[in-house]
Coordinates of C-alpha atoms in Angstrom, one line a residue:
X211 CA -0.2 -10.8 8.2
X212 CA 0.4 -7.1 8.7
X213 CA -0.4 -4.4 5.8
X214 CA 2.8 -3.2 6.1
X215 CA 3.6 -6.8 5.2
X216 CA 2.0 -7.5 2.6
X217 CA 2.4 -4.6 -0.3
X218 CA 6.3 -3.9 1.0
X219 CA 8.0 -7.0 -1.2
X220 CA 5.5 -6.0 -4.3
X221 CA 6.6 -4.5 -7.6
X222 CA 8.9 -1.3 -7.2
X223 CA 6.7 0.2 -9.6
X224 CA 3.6 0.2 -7.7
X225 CA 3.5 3.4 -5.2
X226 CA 0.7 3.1 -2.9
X227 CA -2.0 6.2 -2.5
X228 CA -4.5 3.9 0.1
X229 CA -5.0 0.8 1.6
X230 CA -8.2 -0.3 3.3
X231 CA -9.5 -3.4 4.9
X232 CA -12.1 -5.2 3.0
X233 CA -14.2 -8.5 2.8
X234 CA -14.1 -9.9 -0.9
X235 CA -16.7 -12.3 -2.6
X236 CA -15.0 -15.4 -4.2
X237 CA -15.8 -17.3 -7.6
X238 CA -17.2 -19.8 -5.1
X239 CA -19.8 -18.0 -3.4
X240 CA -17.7 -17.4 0.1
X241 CA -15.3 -14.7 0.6
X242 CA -12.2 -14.0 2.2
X243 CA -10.5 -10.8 4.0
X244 CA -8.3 -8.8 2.0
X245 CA -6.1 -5.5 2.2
X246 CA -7.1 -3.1 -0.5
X247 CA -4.1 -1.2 -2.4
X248 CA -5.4 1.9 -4.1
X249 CA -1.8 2.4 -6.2
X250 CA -0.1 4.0 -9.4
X251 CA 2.0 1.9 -11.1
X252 CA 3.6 3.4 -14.6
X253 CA 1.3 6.3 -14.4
X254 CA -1.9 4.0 -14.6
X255 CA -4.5 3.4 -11.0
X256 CA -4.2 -0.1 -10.3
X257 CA -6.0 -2.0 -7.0
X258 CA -3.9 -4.5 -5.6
X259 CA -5.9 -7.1 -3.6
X260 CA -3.5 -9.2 -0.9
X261 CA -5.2 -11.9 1.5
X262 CA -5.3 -10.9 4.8
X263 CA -4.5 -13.9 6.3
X264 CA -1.5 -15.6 3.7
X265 CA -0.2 -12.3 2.2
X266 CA -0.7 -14.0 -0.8
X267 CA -1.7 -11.7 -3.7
X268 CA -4.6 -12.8 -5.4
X269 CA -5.8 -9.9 -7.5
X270 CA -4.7 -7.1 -9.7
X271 CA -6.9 -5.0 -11.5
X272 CA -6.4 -2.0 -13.9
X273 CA -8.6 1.1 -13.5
X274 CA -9.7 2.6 -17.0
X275 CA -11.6 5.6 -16.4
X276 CA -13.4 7.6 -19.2
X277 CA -16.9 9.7 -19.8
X278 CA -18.7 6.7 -19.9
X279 CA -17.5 5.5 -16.5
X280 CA -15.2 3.0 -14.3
X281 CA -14.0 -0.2 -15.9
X282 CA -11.9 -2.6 -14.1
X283 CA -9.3 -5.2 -16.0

C-alpha cells in the first residue's frame, strides 16, 4: 500500500507536515512496518501510524509538549 494511499481517505482535519517509513514494536513482542504521519489536526501535533502492508490505521497519538518534556497520548 502506497503512502499516498494510506493518509489520503483520513480525517479532513488532519494536515500532514511528514511522513517517514518506520518499523514499530507490537504489544506482542514482534513488529510490523508502518508509515509515520507527523500531522496537525485542530491546532494540536498528532502521529498517525498506518500499516504498511493493509493501510489499516492502527495508531493515533497526541503530542503534549511542555518544560518538562514530550508526552504521547
Amino acid at each position: 500500500v502506497g503512502s499516498e494511499m494510506c493518509i489520503r481517505d483520513r480525517s479532513p482535519n488532519l494536515t500532514v507536515e511528514s511522513m517517514r517509513e518506520v518499523v514499530v514494536p507490537n504489544e506482542y513482542g514482534g513488529e510490523y512496518h508502518a508509515y509515520e504521519f507527523k500531522c496537525t489536526a485542530l491546532g494540536h501535533p498528532v502521529l498517525v501510524y498506518i500499516d504498511a502492508d493493509t493501510g489499516a490505521e492502527r495508531d493515533v497519538l497526541l503530542i503534549l509538549e511542555s518544560e518538562n518534556g514530550i508526552l504521547t497520548v
